[in-house]
Short mmCIF file of C-alpha atoms in Angstrom, two decimals:
data_model
loop_
_atom_site.label_atom_id
_atom_site.label_comp_id
_atom_site.label_asym_id
_atom_site.label_seq_id
_atom_site.Cartn_x
_atom_site.Cartn_y
_atom_site.Cartn_z
CA ASP F 14 0.00 0.00 0.00
CA ALA F 15 1.27 3.49 -0.82
CA GLY F 16 0.13 4.88 2.50
CA VAL F 17 -1.92 8.03 2.95
CA ILE F 18 -1.40 10.28 -0.06
CA GLN F 19 -1.77 14.03 0.18
CA SER F 20 -1.58 16.64 -2.53
CA PRO F 21 -0.16 19.10 -3.17
CA ARG F 22 2.99 18.85 -1.01
CA HIS F 23 3.42 22.61 -1.06
CA GLU F 24 0.95 25.37 -1.82
CA VAL F 25 1.61 29.10 -1.94
CA THR F 26 -1.40 31.30 -2.50
CA GLU F 27 -2.47 34.88 -2.11
CA MET F 28 -4.78 36.02 0.63
CA GLY F 29 -8.40 35.75 -0.42
CA GLN F 30 -7.88 32.85 -2.79
CA GLU F 31 -9.55 29.47 -2.41
CA VAL F 32 -7.30 26.58 -1.43
CA THR F 33 -8.17 22.89 -1.76
CA LEU F 34 -6.12 20.18 -0.08
CA ARG F 35 -6.59 16.57 -1.08
CA CYS F 36 -6.18 13.24 0.68
CA LYS F 37 -6.38 9.59 -0.33
CA PRO F 38 -6.56 7.32 2.72
CA ILE F 39 -5.22 3.80 2.99
CA SER F 40 -7.48 1.33 1.24
CA GLY F 41 -9.70 -0.43 3.76
CA HIS F 42 -9.41 2.25 6.42
CA ASN F 43 -12.78 3.65 7.47
CA SER F 44 -11.77 6.70 9.53
CA LEU F 45 -10.11 9.84 8.17
CA PHE F 46 -8.71 12.79 10.08
CA TRP F 47 -7.52 16.27 9.12
CA TYR F 48 -4.91 17.89 11.40
CA ARG F 49 -3.16 21.23 11.30
CA GLN F 50 0.34 21.78 12.68
CA THR F 51 1.80 25.16 13.62
CA MET F 52 4.65 26.19 15.87
CA MET F 53 2.31 28.08 18.16
CA ARG F 54 -0.51 25.57 18.53
CA GLY F 55 1.14 22.23 17.76
CA LEU F 56 -1.04 19.51 16.23
CA GLU F 57 -4.75 20.31 16.18
CA LEU F 58 -7.51 17.99 15.02
CA LEU F 59 -9.75 19.88 12.62
CA ILE F 60 -12.33 17.26 11.64
CA TYR F 61 -12.72 13.52 11.33
CA PHE F 62 -14.92 11.15 9.38
CA ASN F 63 -16.11 7.61 10.06
CA ASN F 64 -17.40 5.72 7.01
CA ASN F 65 -17.35 8.98 5.01
CA VAL F 66 -19.61 10.75 7.54
CA PRO F 67 -18.27 13.78 9.47
CA ILE F 68 -18.33 12.92 13.16
CA ASP F 69 -16.64 15.84 14.89
CA ASP F 70 -15.84 19.16 13.23
CA SER F 71 -15.44 21.14 16.44
CA GLY F 72 -11.81 21.83 15.58
CA MET F 73 -12.58 23.59 12.33
CA PRO F 74 -11.45 27.17 12.97
CA GLU F 75 -14.30 29.02 11.30
CA ASP F 76 -16.76 28.92 8.44
CA ARG F 77 -14.00 29.56 5.93
CA PHE F 78 -12.95 25.94 6.41
CA SER F 79 -14.94 23.03 4.98
CA ALA F 80 -14.19 19.34 4.48
CA LYS F 81 -15.84 16.66 2.42
CA MET F 82 -15.46 12.94 1.95
CA PRO F 83 -17.53 11.96 -1.10
CA ASN F 84 -16.30 8.36 -1.01
CA ALA F 85 -14.06 6.04 0.97
CA SER F 86 -10.97 6.85 -1.07
CA PHE F 87 -10.97 10.63 -1.21
CA SER F 88 -11.33 13.68 1.01
CA THR F 89 -10.83 17.41 0.55
CA LEU F 90 -10.21 20.28 2.93
CA LYS F 91 -11.12 23.65 1.48
CA ILE F 92 -10.30 27.12 2.76
CA GLN F 93 -12.23 29.98 1.19
CA PRO F 94 -11.13 32.75 1.44
CA SER F 95 -7.64 31.97 2.70
CA GLU F 96 -5.83 34.24 5.17
CA PRO F 97 -2.14 34.49 6.19
CA ARG F 98 -2.93 32.97 9.59
CA ASP F 99 -4.01 29.79 7.82
CA SER F 100 -0.36 29.15 6.92
CA ALA F 101 0.53 25.78 8.44
CA VAL F 102 1.21 22.16 7.58
CA TYR F 103 -2.01 20.24 7.08
CA PHE F 104 -1.91 16.49 7.69
CA CYS F 105 -4.39 13.85 6.72
CA ALA F 106 -4.47 10.53 8.60
CA SER F 107 -6.52 7.38 8.27
CA SER F 108 -7.24 4.42 10.51
CA LEU F 109 -9.40 1.33 10.82
CA ARG F 110 -12.17 1.53 13.37
CA GLN F 111 -13.63 -1.79 14.54
CA GLY F 112 -16.26 -1.60 17.23
CA ALA F 113 -15.01 0.52 20.09
CA PHE F 114 -11.38 0.49 19.00
CA THR F 115 -9.31 2.20 16.37
CA TYR F 116 -6.14 0.78 14.87
CA GLY F 117 -3.22 1.86 12.78
CA TYR F 118 -3.35 5.61 12.61
CA THR F 119 -1.22 6.46 9.57
CA PHE F 120 -0.33 9.97 8.52
CA GLY F 121 0.32 11.44 5.12
CA SER F 122 3.39 13.57 4.40
CA GLY F 123 1.38 16.76 4.77
CA THR F 124 0.67 19.84 2.69
CA ARG F 125 2.66 22.93 3.60
CA LEU F 126 0.38 25.92 2.97
CA THR F 127 1.71 29.45 2.79
CA VAL F 128 -0.77 32.30 2.38
CA VAL F 129 0.86 35.60 1.46
CA GLY Z 30 -9.94 16.70 30.08
CA GLU Z 31 -7.81 15.66 27.15
CA ASP Z 32 -4.46 17.25 28.08
CA VAL Z 33 -1.31 15.41 27.07
CA GLU Z 34 1.91 16.94 28.37
CA GLN Z 35 5.51 16.42 27.34
CA SER Z 36 8.80 18.10 28.09
CA LEU Z 37 10.02 20.31 25.26
CA PHE Z 38 13.60 19.20 24.75
CA LEU Z 39 16.02 16.35 25.39
CA SER Z 40 19.71 16.20 24.58
CA VAL Z 41 21.51 12.86 24.61
CA ARG Z 42 24.89 11.50 23.54
CA GLU Z 43 25.10 8.95 20.77
CA GLY Z 44 25.10 5.43 22.21
CA ASP Z 45 23.34 6.42 25.43
CA SER Z 46 19.71 5.64 26.23
CA SER Z 47 17.03 8.31 25.79
CA VAL Z 48 13.92 8.47 27.91
CA ILE Z 49 11.03 10.65 26.76
CA ASN Z 50 8.20 11.21 29.22
CA CYS Z 51 4.53 12.00 28.76
CA THR Z 52 1.62 12.54 31.13
CA TYR Z 53 -2.04 12.42 30.30
CA THR Z 54 -5.13 13.28 32.27
CA ASP Z 55 -7.92 11.04 31.03
CA SER Z 56 -8.12 7.61 32.65
CA SER Z 57 -10.43 6.32 29.91
CA SER Z 58 -7.60 6.27 27.36
CA THR Z 59 -7.62 3.12 25.27
CA TYR Z 60 -4.44 3.23 23.21
CA LEU Z 61 -1.36 5.38 23.77
CA TYR Z 62 1.01 6.07 20.90
CA TRP Z 63 4.47 7.35 20.17
CA TYR Z 64 5.08 9.11 16.85
CA LYS Z 65 8.33 10.41 15.38
CA GLN Z 66 8.53 13.48 13.13
CA GLU Z 67 11.70 14.29 11.25
CA PRO Z 68 12.20 17.79 9.78
CA GLY Z 69 9.84 18.47 6.88
CA ALA Z 70 8.21 15.07 7.16
CA GLY Z 71 4.95 13.61 8.39
CA LEU Z 72 4.37 11.64 11.57
CA GLN Z 73 5.71 8.11 11.65
CA LEU Z 74 4.08 5.68 14.06
CA LEU Z 75 6.84 4.18 16.21
CA THR Z 76 4.90 2.06 18.64
CA TYR Z 77 1.74 1.94 20.70
CA ILE Z 78 0.50 0.33 23.87
CA PHE Z 79 -2.95 -0.74 24.90
CA SER Z 80 -4.12 0.70 28.19
CA ASN Z 81 -4.30 -2.69 29.93
CA MET Z 82 -0.58 -3.28 29.40
CA ASP Z 83 2.27 -1.83 31.44
CA MET Z 84 5.20 -2.50 29.13
CA LYS Z 85 5.92 -3.15 25.49
CA GLN Z 86 9.30 -3.74 23.87
CA ASP Z 87 10.05 -3.45 20.17
CA GLN Z 88 13.73 -3.73 19.24
CA ARG Z 89 15.44 -0.60 20.63
CA LEU Z 90 12.16 0.87 21.87
CA THR Z 91 10.59 0.21 25.27
CA VAL Z 92 7.28 1.75 26.28
CA LEU Z 93 6.32 1.88 29.95
CA LEU Z 94 2.83 2.77 31.09
CA ASN Z 95 1.93 3.68 34.66
CA LYS Z 96 -1.85 3.95 34.67
CA LYS Z 97 -2.05 4.98 38.32
CA ASP Z 98 0.13 8.05 37.68
CA LYS Z 99 -1.10 8.47 34.06
CA HIS Z 100 2.51 8.45 32.93
CA LEU Z 101 3.90 7.07 29.69
CA SER Z 102 7.55 6.85 28.70
CA LEU Z 103 9.52 5.87 25.63
CA ARG Z 104 13.05 4.54 26.09
CA ILE Z 105 15.34 4.39 23.07
CA ALA Z 106 18.34 2.17 23.64
CA ASP Z 107 21.70 2.89 21.96
CA THR Z 108 20.47 6.23 20.61
CA GLN Z 109 21.76 7.08 17.13
CA THR Z 110 22.07 10.40 15.30
CA GLY Z 111 19.17 9.28 13.08
CA ASP Z 112 16.96 9.31 16.16
CA SER Z 113 17.16 13.11 16.28
CA ALA Z 114 13.56 14.24 15.71
CA ILE Z 115 10.44 15.42 17.48
CA TYR Z 116 8.61 12.69 19.37
CA PHE Z 117 4.89 12.99 20.02
CA CYS Z 118 2.89 11.13 22.62
CA ALA Z 119 -0.80 10.66 21.75
CA GLU Z 120 -3.86 9.03 23.25
CA THR Z 121 -7.22 7.83 22.04
CA MET Z 122 -10.28 7.63 24.22
CA ARG Z 123 -13.47 5.72 23.55
CA ALA Z 124 -15.47 8.56 25.07
CA ALA Z 125 -14.02 10.95 22.49
CA GLY Z 126 -14.87 8.76 19.51
CA ASN Z 127 -11.35 7.39 19.36
CA LYS Z 128 -9.89 10.60 17.99
CA LEU Z 129 -6.17 11.05 18.56
CA THR Z 130 -5.04 13.77 20.98
CA PHE Z 131 -1.38 14.79 20.81
CA GLY Z 132 1.08 16.22 23.26
CA GLY Z 133 3.20 19.18 22.22
CA GLY Z 134 6.16 17.03 21.22
CA THR Z 135 9.67 16.55 22.63
CA ARG Z 136 12.57 17.61 20.45
CA VAL Z 137 15.39 15.07 20.82
CA LEU Z 138 18.90 16.08 19.81
CA VAL Z 139 21.50 13.32 19.60
CA LYS Z 140 25.08 14.56 19.89
CA PRO Z 141 27.97 12.54 18.44
#
């Protein structure tokens, strides 16, 4: 398996532009997570899905952020409009949830977003 | 609460053992994890321990869990320069839908 695949690896955009980050989870995993990493705030969970359904989006900073998972093999995180304070590394992770337990959290390589 | 705390920095000489410590607050944790992050890279799962265990060994890595004190440690034997990285402790809790909550990370610097 190629692991969790994120694209693009790097994104530089101007303030006010729309940004879309993409993630392909590991085949067979049924949970998907979006995290943001900054020096100031460390790793923050933004949103996660179980079986393509959003379960907890309480970490999404504001309405400018939205995430979708149209099928088991693809998810997007969109920021519209983007602001300089959104600059961070965004990680996608997937895992297998069976009953009450979750196994094998695996992270992608991340997308480094710079908003100028 | 879901706080996971780690010390910020650890310096160790090559060949010595490193011990990275982590404390957590929620006694309903199910799994506890250690991740490694090298510069510019994602998070690599090193090892994990289920909450009903108190020790797990995997080659150079030993995880110790003290549930009474809510304390987790990662020991790296014969530390190498390639072990220089940021190490994150993380927990999952059934009550929180099994989402992963991370500590702030410990930066480990291995000196030759």
